[in-house]
Coordinates of N, CA and C in Angstrom, one line a residue:
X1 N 69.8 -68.7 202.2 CA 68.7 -68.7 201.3 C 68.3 -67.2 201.1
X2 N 68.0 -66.8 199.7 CA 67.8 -65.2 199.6 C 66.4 -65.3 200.3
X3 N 66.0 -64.1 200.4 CA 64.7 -63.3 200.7 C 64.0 -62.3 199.6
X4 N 63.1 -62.8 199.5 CA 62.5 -61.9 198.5 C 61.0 -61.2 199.2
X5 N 61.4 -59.9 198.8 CA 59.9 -58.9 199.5 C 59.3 -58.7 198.4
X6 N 58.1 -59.0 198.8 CA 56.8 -58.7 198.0 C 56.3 -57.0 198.4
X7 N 55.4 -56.2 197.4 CA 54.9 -55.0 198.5 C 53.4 -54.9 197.4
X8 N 52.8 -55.5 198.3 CA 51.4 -55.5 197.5 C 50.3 -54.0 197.7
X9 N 50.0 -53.6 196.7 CA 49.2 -52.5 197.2 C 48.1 -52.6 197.7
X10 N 48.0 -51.6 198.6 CA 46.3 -51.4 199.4 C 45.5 -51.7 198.7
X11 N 44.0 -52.6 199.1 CA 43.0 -52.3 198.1 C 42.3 -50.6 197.7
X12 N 42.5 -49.7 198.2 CA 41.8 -48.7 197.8 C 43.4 -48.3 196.9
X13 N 44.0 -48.3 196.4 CA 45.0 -48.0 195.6 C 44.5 -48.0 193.7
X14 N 43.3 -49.1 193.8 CA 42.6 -49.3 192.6 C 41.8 -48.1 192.3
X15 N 41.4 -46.9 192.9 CA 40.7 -45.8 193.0 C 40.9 -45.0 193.0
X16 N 42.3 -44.8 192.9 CA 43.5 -43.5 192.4 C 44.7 -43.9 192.1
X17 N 44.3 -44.6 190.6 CA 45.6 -45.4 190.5 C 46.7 -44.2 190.0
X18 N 48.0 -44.3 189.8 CA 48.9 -43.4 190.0 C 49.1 -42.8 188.3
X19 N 49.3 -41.4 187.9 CA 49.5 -40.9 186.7 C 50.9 -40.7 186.5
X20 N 50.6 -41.0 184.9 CA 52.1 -41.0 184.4 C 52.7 -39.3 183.9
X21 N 53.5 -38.9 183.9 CA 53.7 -38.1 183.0 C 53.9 -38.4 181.7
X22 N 54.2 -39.5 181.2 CA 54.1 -39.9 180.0 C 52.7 -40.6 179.1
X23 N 51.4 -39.7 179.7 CA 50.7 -40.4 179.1 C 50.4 -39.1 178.1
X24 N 49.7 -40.0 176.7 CA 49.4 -39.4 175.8 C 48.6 -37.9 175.5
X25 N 49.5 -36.9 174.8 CA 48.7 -35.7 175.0 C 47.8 -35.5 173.5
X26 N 46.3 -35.2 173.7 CA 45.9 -34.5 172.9 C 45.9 -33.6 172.3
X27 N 46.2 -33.8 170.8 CA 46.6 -32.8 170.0 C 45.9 -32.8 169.3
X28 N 46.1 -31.6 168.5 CA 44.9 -31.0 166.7 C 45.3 -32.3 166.1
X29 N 44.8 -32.2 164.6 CA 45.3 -32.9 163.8 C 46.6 -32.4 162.9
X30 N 46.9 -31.2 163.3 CA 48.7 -30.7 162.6 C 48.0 -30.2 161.2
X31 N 46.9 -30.6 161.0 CA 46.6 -30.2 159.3 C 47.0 -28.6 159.0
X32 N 47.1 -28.3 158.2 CA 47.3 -26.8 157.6 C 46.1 -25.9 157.9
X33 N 45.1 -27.0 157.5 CA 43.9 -26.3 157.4 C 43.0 -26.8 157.8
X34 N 41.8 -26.1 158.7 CA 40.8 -27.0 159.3 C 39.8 -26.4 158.9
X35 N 39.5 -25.3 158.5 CA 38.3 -24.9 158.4 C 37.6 -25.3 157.0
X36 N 36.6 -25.2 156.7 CA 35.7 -25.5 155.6 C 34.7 -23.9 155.0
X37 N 34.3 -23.5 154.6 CA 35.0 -24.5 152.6 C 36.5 -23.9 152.4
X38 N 37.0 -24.5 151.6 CA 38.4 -24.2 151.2 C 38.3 -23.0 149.9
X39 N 39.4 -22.4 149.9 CA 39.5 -21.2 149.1 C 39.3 -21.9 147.4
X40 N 39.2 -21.3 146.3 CA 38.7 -21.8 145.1 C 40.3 -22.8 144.5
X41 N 40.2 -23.7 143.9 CA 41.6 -24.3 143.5 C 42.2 -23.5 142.3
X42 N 43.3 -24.0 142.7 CA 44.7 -23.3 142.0 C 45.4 -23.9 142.0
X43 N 46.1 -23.5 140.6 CA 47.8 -24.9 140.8 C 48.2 -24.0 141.6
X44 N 49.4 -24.9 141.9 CA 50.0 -24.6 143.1 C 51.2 -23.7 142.5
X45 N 51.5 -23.4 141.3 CA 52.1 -22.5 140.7 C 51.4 -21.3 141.0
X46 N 50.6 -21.1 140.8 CA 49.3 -19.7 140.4 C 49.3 -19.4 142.2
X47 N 49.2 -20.3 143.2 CA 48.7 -19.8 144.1 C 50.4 -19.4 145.2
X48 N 51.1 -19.4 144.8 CA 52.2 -19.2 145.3 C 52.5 -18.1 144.5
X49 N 52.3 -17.6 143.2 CA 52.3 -16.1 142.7 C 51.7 -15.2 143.5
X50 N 50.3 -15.7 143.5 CA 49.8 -14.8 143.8 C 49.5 -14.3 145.5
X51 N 49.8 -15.4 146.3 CA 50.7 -15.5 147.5 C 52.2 -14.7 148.1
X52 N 52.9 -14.2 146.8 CA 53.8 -13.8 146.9 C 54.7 -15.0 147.6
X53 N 54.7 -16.1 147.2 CA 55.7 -17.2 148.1 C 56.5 -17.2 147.2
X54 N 57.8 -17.7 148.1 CA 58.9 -17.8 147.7 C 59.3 -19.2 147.0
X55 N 60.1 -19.1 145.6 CA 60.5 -20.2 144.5 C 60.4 -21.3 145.9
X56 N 61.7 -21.1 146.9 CA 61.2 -22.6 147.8 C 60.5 -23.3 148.4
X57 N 59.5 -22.7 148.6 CA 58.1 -23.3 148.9 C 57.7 -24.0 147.3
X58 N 57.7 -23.1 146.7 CA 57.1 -23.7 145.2 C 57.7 -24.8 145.4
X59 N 59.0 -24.9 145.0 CA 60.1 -25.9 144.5 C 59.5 -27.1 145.4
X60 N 59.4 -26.8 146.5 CA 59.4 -28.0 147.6 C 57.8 -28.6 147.6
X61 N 56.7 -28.1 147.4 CA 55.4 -28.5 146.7 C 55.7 -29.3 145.8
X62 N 56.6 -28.6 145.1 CA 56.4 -29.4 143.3 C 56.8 -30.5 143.5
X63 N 57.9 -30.7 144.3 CA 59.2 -31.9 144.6 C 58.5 -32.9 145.1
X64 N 57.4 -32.6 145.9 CA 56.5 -33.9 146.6 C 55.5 -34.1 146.0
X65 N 55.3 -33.5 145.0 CA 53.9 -33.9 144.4 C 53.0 -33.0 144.5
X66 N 52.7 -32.4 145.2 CA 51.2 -31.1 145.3 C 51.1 -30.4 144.1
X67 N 49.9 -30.2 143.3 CA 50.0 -29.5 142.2 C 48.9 -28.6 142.5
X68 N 47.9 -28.7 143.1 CA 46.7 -28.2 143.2 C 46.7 -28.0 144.4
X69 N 46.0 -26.2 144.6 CA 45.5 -25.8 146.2 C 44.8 -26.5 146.8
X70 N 43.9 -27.4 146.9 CA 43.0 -28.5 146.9 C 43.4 -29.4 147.9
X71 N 44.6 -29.9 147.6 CA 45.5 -30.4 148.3 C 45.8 -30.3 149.9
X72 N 46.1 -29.0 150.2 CA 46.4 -28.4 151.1 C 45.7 -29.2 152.1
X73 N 44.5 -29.5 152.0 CA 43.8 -30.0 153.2 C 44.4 -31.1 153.8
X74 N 44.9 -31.9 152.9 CA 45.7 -33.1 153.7 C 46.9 -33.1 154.3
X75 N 47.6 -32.0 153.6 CA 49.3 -31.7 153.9 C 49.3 -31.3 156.0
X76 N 50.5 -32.1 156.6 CA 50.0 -32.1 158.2 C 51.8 -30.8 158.3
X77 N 52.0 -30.5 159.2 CA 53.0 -29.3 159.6 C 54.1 -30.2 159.6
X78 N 54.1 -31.9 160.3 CA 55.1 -32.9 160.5 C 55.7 -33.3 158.8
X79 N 54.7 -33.0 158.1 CA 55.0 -33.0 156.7 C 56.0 -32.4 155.9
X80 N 55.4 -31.1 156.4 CA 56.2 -29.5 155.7 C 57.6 -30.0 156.1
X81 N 57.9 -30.6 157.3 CA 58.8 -30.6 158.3 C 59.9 -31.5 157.4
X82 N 59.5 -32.9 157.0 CA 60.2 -33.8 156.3 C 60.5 -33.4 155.5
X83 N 59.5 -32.3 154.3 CA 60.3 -32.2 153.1 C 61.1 -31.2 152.9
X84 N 61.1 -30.8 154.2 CA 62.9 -29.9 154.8 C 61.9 -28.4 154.7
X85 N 61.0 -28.1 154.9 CA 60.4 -26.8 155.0 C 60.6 -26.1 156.5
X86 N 61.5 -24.5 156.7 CA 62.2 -24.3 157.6 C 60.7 -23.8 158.4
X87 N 61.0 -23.6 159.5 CA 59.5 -22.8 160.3 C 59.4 -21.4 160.2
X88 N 59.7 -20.8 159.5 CA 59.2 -19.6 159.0 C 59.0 -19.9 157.4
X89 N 59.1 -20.8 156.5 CA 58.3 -21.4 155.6 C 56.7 -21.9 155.9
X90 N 57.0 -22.3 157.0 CA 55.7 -22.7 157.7 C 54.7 -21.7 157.7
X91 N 55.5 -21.0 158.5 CA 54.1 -19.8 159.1 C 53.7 -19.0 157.6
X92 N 55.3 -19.0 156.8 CA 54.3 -17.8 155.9 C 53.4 -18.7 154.7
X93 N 53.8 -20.1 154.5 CA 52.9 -20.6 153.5 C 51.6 -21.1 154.7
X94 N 51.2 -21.1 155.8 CA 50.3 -21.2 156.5 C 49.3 -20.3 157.1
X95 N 50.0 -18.7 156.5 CA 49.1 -17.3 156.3 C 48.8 -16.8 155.0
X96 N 49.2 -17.8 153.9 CA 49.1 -17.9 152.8 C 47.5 -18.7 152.9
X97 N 47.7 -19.8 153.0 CA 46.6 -20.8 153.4 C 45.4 -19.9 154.1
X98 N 46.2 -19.8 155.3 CA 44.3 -18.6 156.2 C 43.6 -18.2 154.8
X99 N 44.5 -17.1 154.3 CA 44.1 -16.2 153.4 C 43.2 -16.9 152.2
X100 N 43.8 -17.6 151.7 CA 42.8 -18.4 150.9 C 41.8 -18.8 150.8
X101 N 41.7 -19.6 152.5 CA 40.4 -20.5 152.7 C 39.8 -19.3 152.9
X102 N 39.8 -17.9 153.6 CA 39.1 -17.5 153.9 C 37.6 -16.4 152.9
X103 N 38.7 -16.6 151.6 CA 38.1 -15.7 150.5 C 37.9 -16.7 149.2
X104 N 36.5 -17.8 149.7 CA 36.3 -18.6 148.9 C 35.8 -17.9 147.4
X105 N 35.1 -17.0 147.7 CA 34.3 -16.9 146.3 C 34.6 -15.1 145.3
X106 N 35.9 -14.8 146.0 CA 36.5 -13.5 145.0 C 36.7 -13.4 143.5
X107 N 35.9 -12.7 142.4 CA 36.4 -12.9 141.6 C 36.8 -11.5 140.7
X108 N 37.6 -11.0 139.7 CA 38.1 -10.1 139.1 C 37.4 -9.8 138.3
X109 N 37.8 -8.3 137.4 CA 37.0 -8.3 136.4 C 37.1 -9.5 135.0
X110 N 38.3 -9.9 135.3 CA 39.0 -10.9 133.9 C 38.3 -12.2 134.7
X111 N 37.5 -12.4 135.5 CA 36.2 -13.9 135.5 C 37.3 -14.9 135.6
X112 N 38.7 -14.7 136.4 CA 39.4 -16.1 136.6 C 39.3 -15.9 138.3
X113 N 38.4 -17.1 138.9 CA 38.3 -16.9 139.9 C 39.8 -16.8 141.2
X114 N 39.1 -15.9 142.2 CA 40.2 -15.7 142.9 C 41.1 -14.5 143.1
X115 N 41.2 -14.3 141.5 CA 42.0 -12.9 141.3 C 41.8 -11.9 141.6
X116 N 42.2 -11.2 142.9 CA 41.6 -9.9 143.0 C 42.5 -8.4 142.5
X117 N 43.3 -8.8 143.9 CA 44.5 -7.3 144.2 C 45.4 -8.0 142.9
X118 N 46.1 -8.5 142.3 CA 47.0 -9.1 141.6 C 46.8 -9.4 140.4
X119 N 45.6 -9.0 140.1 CA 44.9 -9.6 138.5 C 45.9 -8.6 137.5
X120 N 46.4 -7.6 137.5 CA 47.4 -6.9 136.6 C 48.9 -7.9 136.7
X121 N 49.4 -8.5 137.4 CA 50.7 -8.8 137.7 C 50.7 -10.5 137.0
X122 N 49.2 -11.2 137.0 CA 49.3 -12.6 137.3 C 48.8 -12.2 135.1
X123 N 48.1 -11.6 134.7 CA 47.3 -11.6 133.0 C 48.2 -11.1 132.8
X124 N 49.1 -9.6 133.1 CA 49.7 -9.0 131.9 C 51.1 -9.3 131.2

């Protein structure tokens, strides 16, 4: 006849019960952007000019739909990632972003908000 062992734990075992290494880590929300208020909107053509970003960031915005800087706030980094954006696309369309949010209310002499250093390259 087999044998079967039981191995029941101690009662004080309920009061340090044992950690996993696989328990859930707290993270940001991955967003682009967390801070508030957001830089003035822009298509997403206009703000990648004047960003100096490169056609494949454009391209790959356009491809998923983003048309407007505005947007940004919901796009997460797991995002960038699917629609094949390399990690140095990352970082520089997400120092693009800082820059943005951070100069909500710049405007040129030509009264199109936003435009500052670039207002000769983006009108003429």
């Amino acid at each position: 006849m087999p044998v079967i062992h039981f191995h029941m734990p101690s009662s004080d075992s309920h009061a340090n019960p044992p950690t996993s290494s696989f328990a859930p880590v707290q993270t940001e929300s991955g967003k682009l952007i967390s801070q508030s208020p957001l830089g003035p909107d822009l298509k997403i053509e206009d703000f990648c000019q004047l960003y100096d970003l490169s056609n494949a960031i454009l391209d790959k915005l356009k491809e998923n739909g983003y048309q407007q800087a505005r947007t940004f706030k919901h796009i997460t980094r797991a995002e960038l990632l699917e629609m094949g954006f390399k990690h140095g696309e990352i970082a520089t369309l997400k120092d693009a972003i800082d820059d943005w949010a951070a100069s909500t209310s710049l405007t040129c002499m030509c009264k199109v908000p936003f435009c500052t250093v670039h207002c000769d390259e983006i009108h003429s």
